[in-house]
Coordinates of C-alpha atoms and ligand atoms in Angstrom, one line a residue:
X1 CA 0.0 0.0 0.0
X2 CA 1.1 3.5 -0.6
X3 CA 0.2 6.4 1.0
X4 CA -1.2 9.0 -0.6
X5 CA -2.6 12.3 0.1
X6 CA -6.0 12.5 -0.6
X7 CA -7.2 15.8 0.3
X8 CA -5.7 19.3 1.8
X9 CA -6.8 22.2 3.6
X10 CA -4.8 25.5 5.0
X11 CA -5.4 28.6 7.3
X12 CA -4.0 31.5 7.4
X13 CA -4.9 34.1 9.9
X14 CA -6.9 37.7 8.5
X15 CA -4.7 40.1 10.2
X16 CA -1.7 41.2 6.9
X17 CA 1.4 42.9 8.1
X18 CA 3.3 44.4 5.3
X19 CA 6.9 45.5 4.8
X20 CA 5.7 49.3 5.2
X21 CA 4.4 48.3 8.3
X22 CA 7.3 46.3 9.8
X23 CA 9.4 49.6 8.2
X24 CA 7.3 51.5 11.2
X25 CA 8.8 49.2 13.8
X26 CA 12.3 48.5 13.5
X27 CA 14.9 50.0 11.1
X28 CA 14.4 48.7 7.8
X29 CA 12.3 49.1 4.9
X30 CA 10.7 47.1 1.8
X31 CA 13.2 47.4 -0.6
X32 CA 15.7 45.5 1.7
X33 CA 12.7 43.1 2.8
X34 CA 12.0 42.0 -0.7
X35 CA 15.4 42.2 -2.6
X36 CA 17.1 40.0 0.1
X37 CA 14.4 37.7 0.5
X38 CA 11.3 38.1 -2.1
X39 CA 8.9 38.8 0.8
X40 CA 6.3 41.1 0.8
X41 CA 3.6 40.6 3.7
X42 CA 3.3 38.1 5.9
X43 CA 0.3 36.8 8.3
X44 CA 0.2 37.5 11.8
X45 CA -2.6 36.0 14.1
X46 CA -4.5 38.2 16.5
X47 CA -6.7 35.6 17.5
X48 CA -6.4 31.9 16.4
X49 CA -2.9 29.9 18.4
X50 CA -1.1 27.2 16.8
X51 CA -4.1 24.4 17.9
X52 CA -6.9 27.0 16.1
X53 CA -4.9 27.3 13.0
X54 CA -4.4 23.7 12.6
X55 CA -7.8 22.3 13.3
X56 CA -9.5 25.2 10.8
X57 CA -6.8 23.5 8.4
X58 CA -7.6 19.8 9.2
X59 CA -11.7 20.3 8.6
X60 CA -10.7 21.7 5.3
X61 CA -8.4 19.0 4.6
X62 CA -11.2 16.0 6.0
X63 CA -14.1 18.0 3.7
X64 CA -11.6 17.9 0.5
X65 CA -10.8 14.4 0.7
X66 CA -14.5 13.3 1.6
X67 CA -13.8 11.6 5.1
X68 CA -15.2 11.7 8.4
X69 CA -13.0 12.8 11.3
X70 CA -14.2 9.6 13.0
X71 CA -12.1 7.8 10.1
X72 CA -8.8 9.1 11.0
X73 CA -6.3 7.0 12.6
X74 CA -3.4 9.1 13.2
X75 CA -3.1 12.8 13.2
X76 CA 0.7 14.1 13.3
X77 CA 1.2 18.0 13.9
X78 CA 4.5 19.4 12.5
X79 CA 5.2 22.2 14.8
X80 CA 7.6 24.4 16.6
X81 CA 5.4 26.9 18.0
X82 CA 3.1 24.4 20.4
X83 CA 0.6 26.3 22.1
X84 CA 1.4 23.8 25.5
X85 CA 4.3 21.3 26.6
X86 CA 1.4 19.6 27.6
X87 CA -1.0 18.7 25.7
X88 CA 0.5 18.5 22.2
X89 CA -1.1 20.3 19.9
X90 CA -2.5 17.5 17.8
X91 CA -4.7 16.4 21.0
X92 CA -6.0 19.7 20.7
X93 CA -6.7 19.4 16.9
X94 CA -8.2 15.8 17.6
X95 CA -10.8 17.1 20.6
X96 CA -11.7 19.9 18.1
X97 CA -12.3 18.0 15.0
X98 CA -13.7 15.0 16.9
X99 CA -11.2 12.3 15.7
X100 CA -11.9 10.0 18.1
X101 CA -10.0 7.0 16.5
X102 CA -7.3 9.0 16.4
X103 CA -3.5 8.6 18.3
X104 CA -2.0 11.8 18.1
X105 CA 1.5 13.3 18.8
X106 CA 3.4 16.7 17.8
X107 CA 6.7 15.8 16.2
X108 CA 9.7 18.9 15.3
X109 CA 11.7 19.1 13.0
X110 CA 11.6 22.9 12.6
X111 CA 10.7 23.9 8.8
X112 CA 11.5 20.1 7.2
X113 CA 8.3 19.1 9.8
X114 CA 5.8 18.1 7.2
X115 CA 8.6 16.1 5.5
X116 CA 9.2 14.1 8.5
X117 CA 5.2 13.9 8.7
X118 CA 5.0 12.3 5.7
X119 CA 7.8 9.8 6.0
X120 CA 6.6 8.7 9.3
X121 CA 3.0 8.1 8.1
X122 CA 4.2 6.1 4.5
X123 CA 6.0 4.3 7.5
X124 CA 2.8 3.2 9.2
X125 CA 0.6 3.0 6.0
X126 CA 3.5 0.5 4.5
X127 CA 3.3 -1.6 7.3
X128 CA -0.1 -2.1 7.6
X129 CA -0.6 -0.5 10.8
X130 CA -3.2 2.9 9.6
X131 CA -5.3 3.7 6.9
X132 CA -6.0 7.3 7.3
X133 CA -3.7 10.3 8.7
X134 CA -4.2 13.8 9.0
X135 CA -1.3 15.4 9.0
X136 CA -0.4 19.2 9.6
X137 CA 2.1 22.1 9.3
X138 CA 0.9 24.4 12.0
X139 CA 2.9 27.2 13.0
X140 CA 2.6 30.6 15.2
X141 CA 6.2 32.3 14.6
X142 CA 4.9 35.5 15.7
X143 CA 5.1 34.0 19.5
X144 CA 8.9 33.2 19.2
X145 CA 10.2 36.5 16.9
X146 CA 11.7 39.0 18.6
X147 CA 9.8 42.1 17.4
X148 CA 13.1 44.6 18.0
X149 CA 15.3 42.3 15.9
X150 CA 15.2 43.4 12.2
X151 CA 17.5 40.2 11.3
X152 CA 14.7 38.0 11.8
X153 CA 11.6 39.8 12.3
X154 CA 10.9 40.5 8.6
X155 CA 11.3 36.7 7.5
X156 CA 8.3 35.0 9.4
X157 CA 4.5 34.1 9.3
X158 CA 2.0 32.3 10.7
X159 CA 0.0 29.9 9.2
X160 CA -1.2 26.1 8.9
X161 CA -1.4 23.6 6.2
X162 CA -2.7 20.2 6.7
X163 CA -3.2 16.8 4.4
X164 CA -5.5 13.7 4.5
X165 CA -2.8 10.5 3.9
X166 CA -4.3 7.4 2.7
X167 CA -3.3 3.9 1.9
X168 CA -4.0 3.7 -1.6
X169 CA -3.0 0.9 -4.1
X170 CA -1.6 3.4 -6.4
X171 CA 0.0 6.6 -6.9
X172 CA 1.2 8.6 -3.6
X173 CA 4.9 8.6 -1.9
X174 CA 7.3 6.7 -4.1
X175 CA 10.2 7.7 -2.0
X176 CA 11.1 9.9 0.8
X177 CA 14.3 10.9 2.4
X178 CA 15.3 12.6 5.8
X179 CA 18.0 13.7 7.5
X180 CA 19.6 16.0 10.6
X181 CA 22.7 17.4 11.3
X182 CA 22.6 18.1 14.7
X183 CA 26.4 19.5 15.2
X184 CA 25.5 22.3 13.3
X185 CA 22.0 23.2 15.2
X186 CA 23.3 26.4 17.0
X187 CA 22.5 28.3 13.8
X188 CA 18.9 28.6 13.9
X189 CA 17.9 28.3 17.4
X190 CA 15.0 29.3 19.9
X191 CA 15.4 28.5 23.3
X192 CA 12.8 26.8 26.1
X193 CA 13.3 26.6 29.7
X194 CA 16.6 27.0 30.7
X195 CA 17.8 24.6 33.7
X196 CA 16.6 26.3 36.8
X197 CA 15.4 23.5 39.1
X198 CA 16.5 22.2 42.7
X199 CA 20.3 20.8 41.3
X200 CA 21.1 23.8 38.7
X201 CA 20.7 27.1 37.9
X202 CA 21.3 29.0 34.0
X203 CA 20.4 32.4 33.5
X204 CA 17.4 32.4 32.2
X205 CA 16.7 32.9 28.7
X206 CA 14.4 34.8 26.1
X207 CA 12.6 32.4 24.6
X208 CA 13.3 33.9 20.9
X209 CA 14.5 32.6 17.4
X210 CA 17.6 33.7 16.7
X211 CA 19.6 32.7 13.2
X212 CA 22.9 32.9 11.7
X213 CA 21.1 34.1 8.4
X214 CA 24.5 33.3 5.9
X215 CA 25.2 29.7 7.7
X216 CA 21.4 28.7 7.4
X217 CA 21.5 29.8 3.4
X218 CA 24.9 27.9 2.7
X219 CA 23.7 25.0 4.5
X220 CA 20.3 25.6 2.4
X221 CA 21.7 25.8 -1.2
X222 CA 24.3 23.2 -0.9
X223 CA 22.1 20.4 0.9
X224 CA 18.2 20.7 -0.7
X225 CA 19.7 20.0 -4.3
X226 CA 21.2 16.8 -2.7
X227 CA 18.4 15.7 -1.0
X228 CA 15.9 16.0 -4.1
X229 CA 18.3 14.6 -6.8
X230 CA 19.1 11.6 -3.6
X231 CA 14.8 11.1 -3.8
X232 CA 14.7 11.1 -7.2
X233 CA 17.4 8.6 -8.2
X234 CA 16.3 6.2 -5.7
X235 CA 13.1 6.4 -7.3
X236 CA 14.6 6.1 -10.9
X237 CA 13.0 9.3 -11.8
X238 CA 14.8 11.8 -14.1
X239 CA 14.7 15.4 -12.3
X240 CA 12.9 16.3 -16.3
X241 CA 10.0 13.9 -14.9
X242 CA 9.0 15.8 -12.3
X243 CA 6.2 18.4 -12.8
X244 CA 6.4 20.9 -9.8
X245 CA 9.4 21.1 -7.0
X246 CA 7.4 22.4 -3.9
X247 CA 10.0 23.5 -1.4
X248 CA 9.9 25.4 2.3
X249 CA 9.0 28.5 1.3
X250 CA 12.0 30.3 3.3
X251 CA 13.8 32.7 0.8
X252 CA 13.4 33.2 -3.3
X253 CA 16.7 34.0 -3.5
X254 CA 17.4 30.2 -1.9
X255 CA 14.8 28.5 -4.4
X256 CA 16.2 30.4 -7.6
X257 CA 19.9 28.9 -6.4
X258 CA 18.3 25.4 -5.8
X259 CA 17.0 25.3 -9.5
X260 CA 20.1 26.8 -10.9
X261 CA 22.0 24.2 -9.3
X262 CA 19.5 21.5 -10.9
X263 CA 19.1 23.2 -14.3
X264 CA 15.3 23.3 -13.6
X265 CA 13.5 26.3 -14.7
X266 CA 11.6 28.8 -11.9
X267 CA 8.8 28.1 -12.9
X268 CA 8.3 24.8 -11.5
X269 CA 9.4 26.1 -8.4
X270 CA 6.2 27.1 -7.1
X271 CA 6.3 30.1 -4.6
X272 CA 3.9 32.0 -2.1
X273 CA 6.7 33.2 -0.1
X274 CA 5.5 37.0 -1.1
X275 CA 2.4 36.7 0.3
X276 CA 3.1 34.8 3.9
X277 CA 7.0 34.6 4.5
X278 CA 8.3 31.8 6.0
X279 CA 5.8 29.8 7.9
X280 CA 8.4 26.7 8.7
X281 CA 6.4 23.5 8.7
X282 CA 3.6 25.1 7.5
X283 CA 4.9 26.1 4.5
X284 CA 4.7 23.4 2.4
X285 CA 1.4 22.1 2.9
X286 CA 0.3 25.6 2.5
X287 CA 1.6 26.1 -0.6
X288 CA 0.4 22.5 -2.0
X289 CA -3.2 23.6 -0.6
X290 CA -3.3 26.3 -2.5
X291 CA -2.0 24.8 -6.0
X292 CA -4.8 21.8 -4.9
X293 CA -7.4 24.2 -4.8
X294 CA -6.6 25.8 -8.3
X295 CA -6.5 22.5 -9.9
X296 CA -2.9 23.0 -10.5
X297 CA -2.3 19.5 -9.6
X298 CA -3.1 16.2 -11.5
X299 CA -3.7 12.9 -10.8
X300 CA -0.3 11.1 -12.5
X301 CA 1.5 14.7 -11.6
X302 CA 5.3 13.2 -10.2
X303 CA 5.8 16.3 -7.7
X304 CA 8.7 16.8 -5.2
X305 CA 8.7 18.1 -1.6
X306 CA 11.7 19.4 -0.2
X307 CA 12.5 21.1 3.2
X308 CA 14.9 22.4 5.0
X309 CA 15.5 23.9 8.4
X310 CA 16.6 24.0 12.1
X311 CA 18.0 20.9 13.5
X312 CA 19.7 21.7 11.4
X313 CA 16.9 18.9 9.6
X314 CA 16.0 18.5 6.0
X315 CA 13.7 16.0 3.8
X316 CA 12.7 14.9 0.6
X317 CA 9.4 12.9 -1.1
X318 CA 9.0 12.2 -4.4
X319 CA 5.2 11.9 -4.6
X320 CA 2.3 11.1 -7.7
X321 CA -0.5 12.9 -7.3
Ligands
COA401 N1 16.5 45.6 7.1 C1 17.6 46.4 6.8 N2 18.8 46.0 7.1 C2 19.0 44.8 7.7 C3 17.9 43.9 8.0 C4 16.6 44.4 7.7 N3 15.5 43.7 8.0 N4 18.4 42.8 8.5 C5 19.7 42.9 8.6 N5 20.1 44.1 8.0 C6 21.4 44.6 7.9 C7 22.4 44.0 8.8 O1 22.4 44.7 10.1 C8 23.7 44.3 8.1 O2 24.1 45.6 8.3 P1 25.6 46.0 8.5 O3 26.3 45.6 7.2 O4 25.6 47.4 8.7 O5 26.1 45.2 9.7 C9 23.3 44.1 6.6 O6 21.9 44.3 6.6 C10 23.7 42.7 6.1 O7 23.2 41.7 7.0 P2 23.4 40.2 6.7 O8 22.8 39.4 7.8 O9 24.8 39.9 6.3 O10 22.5 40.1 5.4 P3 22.3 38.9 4.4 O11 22.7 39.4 3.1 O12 23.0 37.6 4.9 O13 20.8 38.7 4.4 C11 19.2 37.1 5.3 C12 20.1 38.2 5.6 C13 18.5 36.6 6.6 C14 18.1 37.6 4.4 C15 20.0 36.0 4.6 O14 21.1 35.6 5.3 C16 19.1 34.7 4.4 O15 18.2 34.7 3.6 N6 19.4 33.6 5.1 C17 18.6 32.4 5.1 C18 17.6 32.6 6.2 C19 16.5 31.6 6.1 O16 15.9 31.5 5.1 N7 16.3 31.0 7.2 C20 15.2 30.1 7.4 C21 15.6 28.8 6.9 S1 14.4 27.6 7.3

């Protein structure tokens, strides 16, 4: 059995914050924004957290694929921006939507999360152990930014993206591929808790995401062309094959230098980057939601997913439609 996604859904909160608007806060202005980076606004939630977001994403995801909630074995939310330690944030989602067949965890792997999603539900599918997952990019950024530091302020958005898996007996994930390199993880960080208990005590911490923007981008350029061409030969697929490369919307400057280095043309590089910034895990399923929805995607269509992130993490699926 393969598993293959059968329907998708996505929320993004109302409240837009533009460049101009960001150029009102901290020193900068759109020019820099959107040369550097090819981002132009970016949603911010004033209401909905990181459970909201995800659940308003899984009922659109359960209605487009034609299943009940009760159906759903597994739901897995891709997440670094959990409302809660405790519960995770796919309990929530489950309570909300009324999956009540559902085991449910949070897993994080940063901006590669719906990668690691989808490998760890073809996993379960391809033995025989589910039939139905929901799975979802959910993130609230805006929590973790620290709004006085231009560096990283500009680049993030919230948002959630979310996809009913199924085991079908054709078509869906012919291949997937994750990795970490965890010796290099210091470059895109955002700290918890630090260790102040009855044995030890740190300074404590602000809780925000800070980056090493230059190391992140190296790391970016050089490993994402890997990863897809590793997905694709293992799949003996030719990179021509393939009809859309949908990667972690973090940077256009980053995409344009990941189809360069494959000799792909732009435009099967997808991109919505302009419009939301980066979203991490969310970004992906986002962005497939909205090609799904405009009928940009056909059955037979061989598509790759590709992200890339802290951890430093980063994943690859080769995929038919
Ligand atoms: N507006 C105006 N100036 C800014 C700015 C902003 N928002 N942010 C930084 N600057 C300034 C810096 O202070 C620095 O000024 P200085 O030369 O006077 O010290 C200058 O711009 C250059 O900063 P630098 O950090 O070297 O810029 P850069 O060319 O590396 O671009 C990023 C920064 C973040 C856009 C770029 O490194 C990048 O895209 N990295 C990848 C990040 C990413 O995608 N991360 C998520 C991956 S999942």
């Amino acid at each position: 059995m393969n598993a293959r996604i059968i329907g998708t859904g996505s929320c993004m909160p109302e409240h837009v914050v533009t460049n101009d608007d960001l150029a009102k806060i901290v020193d900068t202005n759109d020019e820099w924004i959107s040369s550097r980076t090819g981002i132009r606004k970016r949603c911010i939630t004033d209401k909905d957290n990181t459970a909201g977001l995800s659940a308003k994403a899984s009922k659109m995801a359960l209605e487009n694929a034609g299943i009940g909630a009760e159906e759903i074995d597994l739901i897995i939310v891709a997440t670094l921006s959990p409302d809660y330690y405790v519960p995770s944030v796919s309990c929530m989602v489950q309570s909300e939507i009324g999956a009540v067949n559902a085991f449910c965890f949070d897993l994080n792997a940063a901006c590669s999360g719906f990668l690691f999603a989808l490998n760890t539900v073809n996993a379960y599918i391809k033995a025989g152990m589910i039939k139905n997952a929901l799975i979802v990019g959910a993130e609230v950024l805006s929590k973790l930014v620290d709004w006085t530091d231009r560096g990283t302020c500009v680049l993030f958005g919230d948002g959630a993206g979310a996809a009913v898996v199924s085991a079908s007996e054709e078509g869906g994930v012919c291949q997937t591929i994750v990795g970490a390199e965890g010796a290099k993880g210091m470059v895109l960080t955002c700290p918890g808790r630090s260790l102040d208990n009855m044995c030890a005590k740190e300074e404590r911490q602000k809780g925000y995401i800070s980056m090493d923007g230059q190391e992140v981008f190296k790391f970016a350029v050089k490993r994402v062309p890997q990863c897809i061409c590793e997905v694709c030969e293992k799949a003996n697929t030719p990179l021509e094959d393939v009809k859309y490369f949908i990667l972690h919307q973090a940077n256009e400057r980053i995409l344009f230098s990941v189809a360069k280095h494959l000799k792909i043309d732009n435009q099967k590089f997808p991109m919505d980057l302009h419009n939301y910034g980066n979203t991490s895990a969310a970004s992906i399923p986002i962005l497939l939601d909205e090609m799904n929805q405009k009928g940009e995607l056909c059955r037979g269509d061989k598509i790759v997913l590709a992200g890339f992130g802290g951890g430093l993490t980063w994943g690859s699926a080769l995929l038919e439609w």
